[in-house]
Amino acid sequence: MSKLQPVRGTHDLLPDEFRRFSHVVGTARDVARLYGYREMATPIFEFTELFARGIGEATDVVSKEMYTFSDRGNESLTLRPEYTAGICRAFVSNGELSQQLPLKVFAAGPMFRYERPQKGRQRQFHQIDIEVLGAPEPGADIEVISVAADILDRLGILERCVLKINSLGDPECRGVYRKVLVDYYSGHLDKLSEDSKSRLQRNPLRILDSKDEGDKAINAGAPSFADHLNQASRDFFATVKDGLVAAGIAFEVDPTLVRGLDYYTHTAFEFVTTHIGAQGTVLGGGRYDGLIAELGGPPTAGIGWAGGIERLMMLCNEPPAEPRPVVIAPLGAAAEARALGIARALRRQGITVEQDYRGNMKRRLQRANKLNARAAIIIGDDELARGVAQLKDFDSGDQREVALDALAGALKG
RNA sequence: GCGGCCGUAGCUCAGUUGGUUAGAGCGCCAGAUUGUGAUUCUGGAUGUCGCCGGUUCAAUUCCGGUCGGCCGCCCCA
């Protein structure tokens, strides 16, 4: 099997798989539309600077997972590793988007991250994405989570997921807490795992989520973020939680939930599942009120999430079956020519019709069977002369004669 | 980036304690009278045993490397 291989961590979406892919995206799009979100798209690559500044230089994503290259004009470009930064950039680039706040957008497309592939983790993967810009109110947090829950519900996977939420506070108390944490862990440096030592400067909040047994023991005595939230952050979080309850959305507060991207503030959340292996986060996001200003735009609040399409595909129900085609089987050159027009007329009526390019009757019916056709329209010289066709039903095996101009009616009825 | 498992026909897998033409099921192709599928019967084709190199008289079987997949860590969707 010395065949051409796709690049590591990429894969082809063959027709059967693509059907499930479109089902996920289509479902998400439909639900987002019900909430008034409008779809848009941004380029697959951006200036490297955008991600470095937006996501944070020190994050894993930026420091070791980006597909970065120089183009022929010597610009450093990067294949987008996530959607939020690009959408925020588009918001800043296109002044008209700020004329009607809040801006509510839906987007979907490929993302790229240089990681070790495993189940639910590829180098090119796809996300659906929702963002609300210009809404500092907790109502936006609630709505965005509600959209996610409805999408998961429609896909039939909500009951296999748990919604975890946490508050990362505002920059003020986040900074205070960060310092408190670093002080605390610095006192236990000798017992900290290697991973966590390196996390200490980079992202100390993440140590709280460590799976290392030694770290867990130290974490037991760690100061909690909840105790360090300022009043405004506390109130904000309480409103979000009350709203979720009012909307009938079940959740768990998880104080160890920390997002790896620097721009998050206040609400952070994830829908996680245990059904698809270690990469159990199916959809996650949060609030990023400082990001747009950080990128050089007007201070504008933001909140949103991204969902992994491949992960959702692993969990979701079979999409509805495609309509079964009708096959038109002409015999002879004259009938074949005539069939082209008949097939086209039927398709204009919304009937799926397949016409083979070659083959005798047996061959054509065999193929019809493989296509899971519901019926065949058989037209030979005899039928042609009389202006009729044999209409064969594949499920019952019955066959009857139908006038050519009555075909559409017969197939619809 | 770290650790572990794996790689035989289109698919799922068996097999060779190193030795002539590497197997099964499913699928695929052909036939069972002239214009009728699926079902049934008969016959057929499958493959550089992932790739490169080493050991050996001899390797798909042993060893090394490499590429790819899977599992866990890390990280995240």
Short mmCIF file of C-alpha atoms (C1' of nucleotides) in Angstrom, two decimals:
data_model
loop_
_atom_site.label_atom_id
_atom_site.label_comp_id
_atom_site.label_asym_id
_atom_site.label_seq_id
_atom_site.Cartn_x
_atom_site.Cartn_y
_atom_site.Cartn_z
CA MET A 1 0.00 0.00 0.00
CA SER A 2 2.53 2.54 -1.07
CA LYS A 3 -0.20 4.95 -1.94
CA LEU A 4 -0.34 8.66 -1.74
CA GLN A 5 -0.96 9.62 1.82
CA PRO A 6 -2.72 12.73 3.01
CA VAL A 7 -0.67 15.02 5.23
CA ARG A 8 -0.57 13.80 8.80
CA GLY A 9 -3.53 14.92 10.81
CA THR A 10 -5.64 15.74 7.76
CA HIS A 11 -8.28 13.55 6.23
CA ASP A 12 -10.71 13.39 3.36
CA LEU A 13 -14.39 13.84 3.91
CA LEU A 14 -15.89 11.16 1.69
CA PRO A 15 -19.54 11.47 0.67
CA ASP A 16 -20.98 9.42 3.53
CA GLU A 17 -18.94 11.31 6.07
CA PHE A 18 -19.60 14.62 4.43
CA ARG A 19 -23.30 14.03 4.84
CA ARG A 20 -22.84 13.90 8.60
CA PHE A 21 -20.57 16.92 8.46
CA SER A 22 -23.20 18.98 6.68
CA HIS A 23 -25.80 17.76 9.08
CA VAL A 24 -23.86 19.20 12.01
CA VAL A 25 -23.14 22.49 10.28
CA GLY A 26 -26.66 22.77 8.88
CA THR A 27 -28.25 22.11 12.24
CA ALA A 28 -26.04 24.68 13.94
CA ARG A 29 -26.76 27.23 11.25
CA ASP A 30 -30.50 26.69 11.54
CA VAL A 31 -30.50 27.09 15.31
CA ALA A 32 -28.25 30.16 15.17
CA ARG A 33 -30.62 31.72 12.68
CA LEU A 34 -33.52 31.16 15.06
CA TYR A 35 -31.69 33.37 17.54
CA GLY A 36 -30.97 36.03 14.94
CA TYR A 37 -27.32 35.24 14.25
CA ARG A 38 -26.06 35.97 10.74
CA GLU A 39 -23.47 33.87 9.02
CA MET A 40 -20.18 35.31 7.86
CA ALA A 41 -16.71 34.09 7.01
CA THR A 42 -13.20 35.43 7.34
CA PRO A 43 -10.00 34.36 5.57
CA ILE A 44 -8.32 31.10 6.46
CA PHE A 45 -5.01 32.91 6.98
CA GLU A 46 -4.18 36.16 8.68
CA PHE A 47 -1.07 38.06 9.67
CA THR A 48 0.72 36.05 12.34
CA GLU A 49 0.70 39.13 14.54
CA LEU A 50 -3.07 38.94 14.91
CA PHE A 51 -2.98 35.56 16.65
CA ALA A 52 0.17 36.28 18.60
CA ARG A 53 -1.39 39.37 20.12
CA GLY A 54 -4.94 38.16 20.39
CA ILE A 55 -4.48 34.66 21.74
CA GLY A 56 -1.32 35.38 23.71
CA GLU A 57 2.34 34.76 22.90
CA ALA A 58 2.82 32.40 25.81
CA THR A 59 -0.10 30.10 25.06
CA ASP A 60 0.56 26.62 23.67
CA VAL A 61 -1.46 27.42 20.60
CA VAL A 62 0.69 30.38 19.64
CA SER A 63 4.04 29.20 20.92
CA LYS A 64 4.09 25.76 19.35
CA GLU A 65 1.01 24.85 17.38
CA MET A 66 0.63 27.38 14.61
CA TYR A 67 1.14 26.82 10.90
CA THR A 68 3.17 29.93 10.21
CA PHE A 69 4.95 30.73 6.97
CA SER A 70 6.33 33.59 4.94
CA ASP A 71 4.63 34.33 1.67
CA ARG A 72 6.44 35.55 -1.43
CA GLY A 73 6.14 39.12 -0.22
CA ASN A 74 7.86 38.13 3.00
CA GLU A 75 4.82 38.64 5.17
CA SER A 76 4.52 36.30 8.11
CA LEU A 77 1.16 34.60 7.76
CA THR A 78 -0.57 31.96 9.83
CA LEU A 79 -3.30 29.47 9.07
CA ARG A 80 -5.95 30.32 11.61
CA PRO A 81 -5.87 28.12 14.73
CA GLU A 82 -9.26 29.42 15.93
CA TYR A 83 -11.98 31.72 14.73
CA THR A 84 -12.43 34.43 17.35
CA ALA A 85 -9.35 36.51 16.54
CA GLY A 86 -10.25 36.62 12.85
CA ILE A 87 -13.79 37.72 13.50
CA CYS A 88 -12.64 40.43 15.87
CA ARG A 89 -10.15 41.59 13.27
CA ALA A 90 -12.93 41.72 10.69
CA PHE A 91 -14.96 43.78 13.13
CA VAL A 92 -12.16 46.30 13.43
CA SER A 93 -11.39 46.26 9.69
CA ASN A 94 -14.98 46.81 8.61
CA GLY A 95 -16.39 49.91 10.29
CA GLU A 96 -19.93 49.17 9.21
CA LEU A 97 -20.05 46.19 11.55
CA SER A 98 -19.95 48.48 14.54
CA GLN A 99 -22.99 50.45 13.38
CA GLN A 100 -25.49 47.99 14.77
CA LEU A 101 -24.38 46.55 18.04
CA PRO A 102 -24.63 43.96 19.30
CA LEU A 103 -23.31 42.10 16.32
CA LYS A 104 -24.32 38.44 16.38
CA VAL A 105 -22.50 36.13 14.01
CA PHE A 106 -22.34 32.46 13.11
CA ALA A 107 -19.39 31.01 11.24
CA ALA A 108 -17.97 27.62 10.32
CA GLY A 109 -14.80 26.45 8.68
CA PRO A 110 -11.42 24.74 8.94
CA MET A 111 -8.83 25.49 11.63
CA PHE A 112 -5.20 24.39 11.78
CA ARG A 113 -3.08 23.38 14.70
CA TYR A 114 0.20 21.48 14.65
CA GLU A 115 -0.50 18.89 17.31
CA ARG A 116 -0.01 15.17 17.71
CA PRO A 117 -3.10 13.64 16.13
CA GLN A 118 -5.30 11.30 18.08
CA LYS A 119 -8.98 10.56 18.26
CA GLY A 120 -10.91 13.80 18.12
CA ARG A 121 -7.79 15.81 17.39
CA GLN A 122 -6.49 16.54 13.92
CA ARG A 123 -4.20 19.13 12.44
CA GLN A 124 -6.88 20.38 10.14
CA PHE A 125 -10.17 20.30 11.93
CA HIS A 126 -13.42 22.18 11.61
CA GLN A 127 -15.38 24.36 13.95
CA ILE A 128 -18.74 25.98 14.17
CA ASP A 129 -18.54 29.32 15.91
CA ILE A 130 -20.81 31.91 17.48
CA GLU A 131 -19.76 35.39 18.56
CA VAL A 132 -21.61 38.35 20.04
CA LEU A 133 -19.73 41.63 19.90
CA GLY A 134 -20.71 44.81 21.70
CA ALA A 135 -22.76 43.26 24.47
CA PRO A 136 -21.20 43.55 27.94
CA GLU A 137 -24.40 42.32 29.56
CA PRO A 138 -24.68 38.84 31.09
CA GLY A 139 -27.73 38.28 28.93
CA ALA A 140 -25.36 37.68 26.03
CA ASP A 141 -23.56 34.99 27.99
CA ILE A 142 -26.82 33.28 28.71
CA GLU A 143 -28.00 33.51 25.12
CA VAL A 144 -24.80 32.19 23.65
CA ILE A 145 -24.88 29.17 25.95
CA SER A 146 -28.51 28.67 25.13
CA VAL A 147 -27.75 28.56 21.40
CA ALA A 148 -25.13 25.91 22.10
CA ALA A 149 -27.48 23.83 24.21
CA ASP A 150 -30.16 23.98 21.52
CA ILE A 151 -27.76 22.90 18.81
CA LEU A 152 -26.55 19.97 20.90
CA ASP A 153 -30.13 19.09 21.68
CA ARG A 154 -31.13 19.06 18.03
CA LEU A 155 -28.16 16.91 17.20
CA GLY A 156 -29.33 14.50 19.88
CA ILE A 157 -26.21 14.76 22.01
CA LEU A 158 -27.14 17.16 24.80
CA GLU A 159 -27.95 14.35 27.23
CA ARG A 160 -24.48 12.89 26.70
CA CYS A 161 -22.81 16.18 27.58
CA VAL A 162 -22.31 18.12 30.78
CA LEU A 163 -22.14 21.90 30.77
CA LYS A 164 -19.40 23.20 33.03
CA ILE A 165 -19.07 26.88 33.78
CA ASN A 166 -16.76 29.07 35.78
CA SER A 167 -15.94 32.71 36.21
CA LEU A 168 -12.46 33.98 35.46
CA GLY A 169 -13.36 37.40 36.86
CA ASP A 170 -12.42 40.70 35.35
CA PRO A 171 -8.81 41.68 34.65
CA GLU A 172 -8.52 43.39 38.02
CA CYS A 173 -9.36 40.48 40.30
CA ARG A 174 -7.87 37.99 37.86
CA GLY A 175 -4.54 39.74 38.29
CA VAL A 176 -4.84 39.74 42.05
CA TYR A 177 -5.78 36.08 42.15
CA ARG A 178 -3.00 35.17 39.78
CA LYS A 179 -0.48 36.76 42.10
CA VAL A 180 -1.95 34.99 45.13
CA LEU A 181 -1.75 31.68 43.31
CA VAL A 182 1.83 32.16 42.17
CA ASP A 183 2.81 33.01 45.75
CA TYR A 184 1.06 29.92 47.05
CA TYR A 185 2.62 27.53 44.55
CA SER A 186 6.03 29.11 44.92
CA GLY A 187 5.90 27.91 48.51
CA HIS A 188 5.47 24.31 47.27
CA LEU A 189 7.82 24.46 44.34
CA ASP A 190 9.77 21.36 45.32
CA LYS A 191 6.68 19.17 45.30
CA LEU A 192 5.17 20.53 42.09
CA SER A 193 5.22 18.38 38.94
CA GLU A 194 7.45 19.43 36.07
CA ASP A 195 4.44 20.30 33.95
CA SER A 196 3.07 22.52 36.64
CA LYS A 197 6.38 24.24 37.29
CA SER A 198 6.43 25.34 33.70
CA ARG A 199 2.80 26.41 33.99
CA LEU A 200 3.58 28.59 36.98
CA GLN A 201 4.63 31.62 34.96
CA ARG A 202 2.74 30.84 31.81
CA ASN A 203 -0.70 30.04 33.14
CA PRO A 204 -0.81 29.32 36.88
CA LEU A 205 -4.60 28.95 36.85
CA ARG A 206 -4.16 25.78 34.88
CA ILE A 207 -2.29 24.07 37.70
CA LEU A 208 -5.63 23.88 39.48
CA ASP A 209 -6.75 21.44 36.81
CA SER A 210 -3.65 19.21 36.99
CA LYS A 211 -4.09 15.43 36.91
CA ASP A 212 -0.82 14.81 38.72
CA GLU A 213 -1.43 13.25 42.15
CA GLY A 214 1.17 15.38 43.89
CA ASP A 215 -0.28 18.53 42.37
CA LYS A 216 -3.74 17.50 43.46
CA ALA A 217 -2.59 17.36 47.06
CA ILE A 218 -1.15 20.84 46.81
CA ASN A 219 -4.28 22.07 45.05
CA ALA A 220 -6.41 20.96 47.97
CA GLY A 221 -4.98 23.80 50.01
CA ALA A 222 -4.85 26.36 47.22
CA PRO A 223 -6.71 29.64 47.55
CA SER A 224 -9.93 29.57 45.54
CA PHE A 225 -10.80 31.96 42.80
CA ALA A 226 -14.34 32.31 44.11
CA ASP A 227 -12.97 34.00 47.23
CA HIS A 228 -11.05 36.49 45.17
CA LEU A 229 -13.73 37.60 42.75
CA ASN A 230 -14.63 41.24 43.25
CA GLN A 231 -18.24 42.24 43.79
CA ALA A 232 -18.87 43.14 40.16
CA SER A 233 -17.56 39.78 38.96
CA ARG A 234 -19.56 37.94 41.56
CA ASP A 235 -22.76 39.70 40.55
CA PHE A 236 -22.08 39.06 36.90
CA PHE A 237 -21.53 35.36 37.46
CA ALA A 238 -24.63 35.10 39.65
CA THR A 239 -26.76 36.69 36.94
CA VAL A 240 -25.44 34.25 34.35
CA LYS A 241 -26.18 31.28 36.57
CA ASP A 242 -29.68 32.54 37.39
CA GLY A 243 -30.33 33.05 33.71
CA LEU A 244 -29.29 29.51 32.86
CA VAL A 245 -31.61 28.19 35.53
CA ALA A 246 -34.43 30.33 34.20
CA ALA A 247 -33.78 29.06 30.68
CA GLY A 248 -33.86 25.49 31.93
CA ILE A 249 -30.26 24.72 31.05
CA ALA A 250 -28.49 22.33 33.42
CA PHE A 251 -24.91 23.14 34.40
CA GLU A 252 -22.19 22.50 36.94
CA VAL A 253 -19.89 25.12 38.35
CA ASP A 254 -16.34 23.91 37.92
CA PRO A 255 -13.78 26.09 39.73
CA THR A 256 -10.94 24.32 37.91
CA LEU A 257 -12.27 25.24 34.47
CA VAL A 258 -9.66 27.50 32.94
CA ARG A 259 -9.33 28.28 29.27
CA GLY A 260 -5.96 28.19 27.62
CA LEU A 261 -6.41 31.30 25.53
CA ASP A 262 -5.38 34.52 27.22
CA TYR A 263 -8.28 36.65 26.16
CA TYR A 264 -10.99 35.15 28.34
CA THR A 265 -12.65 37.10 31.18
CA HIS A 266 -15.71 36.45 33.33
CA THR A 267 -17.70 33.53 31.97
CA ALA A 268 -15.87 30.44 30.72
CA PHE A 269 -17.77 27.30 29.80
CA GLU A 270 -17.43 23.94 28.14
CA PHE A 271 -19.75 21.17 27.09
CA VAL A 272 -17.84 17.98 27.81
CA THR A 273 -18.57 14.33 27.19
CA THR A 274 -16.99 11.06 28.23
CA HIS A 275 -18.12 9.24 25.09
CA ILE A 276 -15.42 10.11 22.58
CA GLY A 277 -12.14 9.48 24.38
CA ALA A 278 -9.72 11.83 26.04
CA GLN A 279 -10.56 14.83 23.90
CA GLY A 280 -13.90 15.29 25.60
CA THR A 281 -14.56 18.98 25.07
CA VAL A 282 -17.15 19.20 22.38
CA LEU A 283 -17.82 22.92 22.52
CA GLY A 284 -16.29 25.66 24.60
CA GLY A 285 -15.87 29.38 24.90
CA GLY A 286 -16.31 32.39 27.07
CA ARG A 287 -16.21 36.13 27.39
CA TYR A 288 -13.36 38.24 26.03
CA ASP A 289 -14.15 41.86 26.80
CA GLY A 290 -10.60 43.09 26.34
CA LEU A 291 -9.70 41.42 23.07
CA ILE A 292 -10.89 43.95 20.52
CA ALA A 293 -9.21 46.83 22.33
CA GLU A 294 -6.07 44.72 22.59
CA LEU A 295 -6.12 44.34 18.84
CA GLY A 296 -6.32 48.12 18.46
CA GLY A 297 -10.06 48.48 17.93
CA PRO A 298 -12.60 50.45 19.93
CA PRO A 299 -13.15 48.90 23.37
CA THR A 300 -15.89 46.41 22.65
CA ALA A 301 -17.15 43.52 24.73
CA GLY A 302 -17.26 40.07 23.21
CA ILE A 303 -18.43 36.59 24.00
CA GLY A 304 -18.62 33.42 21.96
CA TRP A 305 -17.76 29.79 21.58
CA ALA A 306 -16.46 27.26 19.12
CA GLY A 307 -17.57 23.67 18.67
CA GLY A 308 -15.49 20.91 17.08
CA ILE A 309 -17.41 19.56 14.13
CA GLU A 310 -15.53 16.24 14.01
CA ARG A 311 -16.16 15.71 17.72
CA LEU A 312 -19.82 16.54 17.29
CA MET A 313 -19.99 14.12 14.37
CA MET A 314 -18.69 11.32 16.58
CA LEU A 315 -21.56 11.83 18.97
CA CYS A 316 -24.52 12.81 16.87
CA ASN A 317 -27.37 10.75 15.54
CA GLU A 318 -27.55 9.59 11.97
CA PRO A 319 -28.70 12.45 9.76
CA PRO A 320 -32.01 12.07 7.97
CA ALA A 321 -31.79 9.85 4.92
CA GLU A 322 -31.31 11.44 1.54
CA PRO A 323 -34.25 11.19 -0.85
CA ARG A 324 -34.14 7.99 -2.87
CA PRO A 325 -33.71 8.62 -6.56
CA VAL A 326 -35.79 7.48 -9.47
CA VAL A 327 -33.77 5.94 -12.28
CA ILE A 328 -34.73 6.44 -15.88
CA ALA A 329 -33.76 3.48 -18.04
CA PRO A 330 -34.09 4.15 -21.76
CA LEU A 331 -33.39 1.34 -24.23
CA GLY A 332 -31.97 2.42 -27.54
CA ALA A 333 -30.68 5.68 -28.93
CA ALA A 334 -34.06 7.25 -29.61
CA ALA A 335 -35.35 6.51 -26.13
CA GLU A 336 -32.12 7.71 -24.58
CA ALA A 337 -32.42 11.06 -26.29
CA ARG A 338 -36.04 11.38 -25.25
CA ALA A 339 -35.22 10.39 -21.67
CA LEU A 340 -32.97 13.40 -21.24
CA GLY A 341 -35.93 15.72 -21.61
CA ILE A 342 -38.21 13.61 -19.47
CA ALA A 343 -35.65 13.43 -16.67
CA ARG A 344 -35.10 17.15 -16.75
CA ALA A 345 -38.83 17.84 -16.53
CA LEU A 346 -39.12 15.53 -13.52
CA ARG A 347 -36.18 17.19 -11.77
CA ARG A 348 -37.89 20.54 -12.25
CA GLN A 349 -40.70 19.01 -10.21
CA GLY A 350 -38.21 18.31 -7.44
CA ILE A 351 -37.84 14.61 -8.14
CA THR A 352 -34.32 13.18 -7.95
CA VAL A 353 -33.66 11.39 -11.23
CA GLU A 354 -30.54 9.51 -12.26
CA GLN A 355 -29.83 8.56 -15.82
CA ASP A 356 -26.93 6.24 -16.61
CA TYR A 357 -24.58 7.00 -19.45
CA ARG A 358 -24.49 3.43 -20.71
CA GLY A 359 -25.77 -0.11 -20.29
CA ASN A 360 -28.53 -2.47 -21.28
CA MET A 361 -31.64 -2.89 -19.22
CA LYS A 362 -30.17 -5.41 -16.81
CA ARG A 363 -27.15 -3.27 -16.17
CA ARG A 364 -29.24 -0.17 -15.64
CA LEU A 365 -31.60 -1.86 -13.20
CA GLN A 366 -28.66 -3.32 -11.31
CA ARG A 367 -27.20 0.08 -10.92
CA ALA A 368 -30.55 1.50 -9.92
CA ASN A 369 -30.69 -1.05 -7.16
CA LYS A 370 -27.25 -0.04 -5.95
CA LEU A 371 -28.33 3.56 -5.89
CA ASN A 372 -31.19 2.50 -3.62
CA ALA A 373 -33.64 3.82 -6.21
CA ARG A 374 -37.30 3.72 -5.32
CA ALA A 375 -38.46 3.26 -8.88
CA ALA A 376 -37.34 2.89 -12.46
CA ILE A 377 -38.87 4.46 -15.53
CA ILE A 378 -38.34 2.05 -18.42
CA ILE A 379 -38.72 3.36 -21.94
CA GLY A 380 -38.11 1.23 -25.04
CA ASP A 381 -39.05 1.75 -28.67
CA ASP A 382 -42.49 0.29 -28.10
CA GLU A 383 -43.24 2.63 -25.18
CA LEU A 384 -41.77 5.55 -27.06
CA ALA A 385 -44.11 5.00 -29.96
CA ARG A 386 -47.12 4.90 -27.69
CA GLY A 387 -46.08 7.83 -25.46
CA VAL A 388 -45.90 5.71 -22.31
CA ALA A 389 -43.31 4.23 -19.95
CA GLN A 390 -43.12 1.21 -17.68
CA LEU A 391 -42.95 2.40 -14.11
CA LYS A 392 -41.37 -0.20 -11.86
CA ASP A 393 -41.47 0.08 -8.08
CA PHE A 394 -38.39 -1.48 -6.54
CA ASP A 395 -39.85 -2.15 -3.12
CA SER A 396 -42.93 -4.03 -4.25
CA GLY A 397 -41.54 -5.22 -7.58
CA ASP A 398 -44.78 -4.08 -9.23
CA GLN A 399 -44.71 -2.59 -12.68
CA ARG A 400 -47.34 -0.66 -14.52
CA GLU A 401 -47.71 1.40 -17.63
CA VAL A 402 -47.96 5.17 -17.24
CA ALA A 403 -48.40 7.88 -19.85
CA LEU A 404 -45.26 10.01 -20.16
CA ASP A 405 -47.05 13.17 -19.16
CA ALA A 406 -48.45 11.46 -16.07
CA LEU A 407 -45.07 10.37 -14.73
CA ALA A 408 -44.52 13.29 -12.37
CA GLY A 409 -47.93 12.78 -10.81
CA ALA A 410 -47.38 9.05 -10.43
CA LEU A 411 -44.01 9.55 -8.77
CA LYS A 412 -45.24 12.21 -6.41
CA GLY A 413 -48.40 10.44 -5.40
"C1'" G B 1 6.79 17.63 22.58
"C1'" C B 2 6.64 12.67 25.94
"C1'" G B 3 5.13 7.32 26.76
"C1'" G B 4 2.63 2.79 24.88
"C1'" C B 5 0.07 -0.38 21.04
"C1'" C B 6 -0.48 -1.28 15.89
"C1'" G B 7 0.15 -1.37 10.02
"C1'" U B 8 -1.66 -8.45 5.50
"C1'" A B 9 -6.93 -7.77 -0.73
"C1'" G B 10 -11.94 -2.04 -1.51
"C1'" C B 11 -13.70 -3.36 4.04
"C1'" U B 12 -13.29 -6.62 8.61
"C1'" C B 13 -9.69 -9.92 9.83
"C1'" A B 14 -6.94 -15.04 9.85
"C1'" G B 15 -1.94 -16.87 8.77
"C1'" U B 16 3.44 -17.81 8.12
"C1'" U B 17 7.70 -21.13 15.34
"C1'" G B 18 11.89 -17.39 8.42
"C1'" G B 19 11.49 -21.78 3.21
"C1'" U B 20 7.86 -23.40 -3.23
"C1'" U B 21 1.59 -20.41 -6.38
"C1'" A B 22 -0.38 -15.62 1.26
"C1'" G B 23 -6.18 -17.15 2.90
"C1'" A B 24 -11.67 -16.35 4.71
"C1'" G B 25 -16.15 -13.45 5.00
"C1'" C B 26 -18.28 -9.16 2.93
"C1'" G B 27 -17.86 -6.26 -1.37
"C1'" C B 28 -16.43 -6.21 -6.69
"C1'" C B 29 -16.65 -8.47 -11.86
"C1'" A B 30 -18.86 -12.25 -15.24
"C1'" G B 31 -22.57 -15.98 -16.39
"C1'" A B 32 -27.63 -18.83 -15.34
"C1'" U B 33 -31.70 -17.62 -23.70
"C1'" U B 34 -34.12 -12.50 -26.73
"C1'" G B 35 -36.20 -5.77 -22.77
"C1'" U B 36 -36.37 -6.38 -15.86
"C1'" G B 37 -33.05 -5.12 -10.18
"C1'" A B 38 -32.62 -6.99 -5.28
"C1'" U B 39 -32.99 -12.73 -3.46
"C1'" U B 40 -30.58 -17.88 -5.25
"C1'" C B 41 -26.84 -20.72 -8.00
"C1'" U B 42 -22.03 -21.06 -10.72
"C1'" G B 43 -17.40 -19.02 -11.97
"C1'" G B 44 -13.50 -15.07 -11.59
"C1'" A B 45 -10.00 -11.18 -10.14
"C1'" U B 46 -7.78 -9.41 -6.27
"C1'" G B 47 -2.32 -7.82 -2.62
"C1'" U B 48 5.37 -5.14 -4.39
"C1'" C B 49 1.92 -8.57 3.69
"C1'" G B 50 2.89 0.51 4.90
"C1'" C B 51 7.96 2.23 3.12
"C1'" C B 52 13.48 1.98 3.40
"C1'" G B 53 17.60 -0.56 5.18
"C1'" G B 54 20.06 -4.69 8.05
"C1'" U B 55 20.77 -9.99 9.53
"C1'" U B 56 20.24 -14.65 6.61
"C1'" C B 57 21.29 -19.44 1.48
"C1'" A B 58 16.18 -17.44 2.15
"C1'" A B 59 12.07 -12.25 5.43
"C1'" U B 60 5.47 -10.71 4.79
"C1'" U B 61 7.47 -13.25 9.35
"C1'" C B 62 13.64 -11.33 13.17
"C1'" C B 63 16.26 -6.28 13.99
"C1'" G B 64 16.73 -0.88 13.06
"C1'" G B 65 14.84 3.43 10.93
"C1'" U B 66 10.84 5.96 8.70
"C1'" C B 67 5.78 7.21 7.45
"C1'" G B 68 0.86 6.59 9.08
"C1'" G B 69 -3.09 5.17 12.58
"C1'" C B 70 -4.81 4.27 17.57
"C1'" C B 71 -4.46 4.98 23.22
"C1'" G B 72 -2.70 8.02 27.26
"C1'" C B 73 -0.01 12.68 28.81
"C1'" C B 74 0.17 17.73 27.32
"C1'" C B 75 -3.25 21.05 25.05
"C1'" C B 76 -7.81 22.13 23.11
"C1'" A B 77 -12.86 22.18 19.69
#
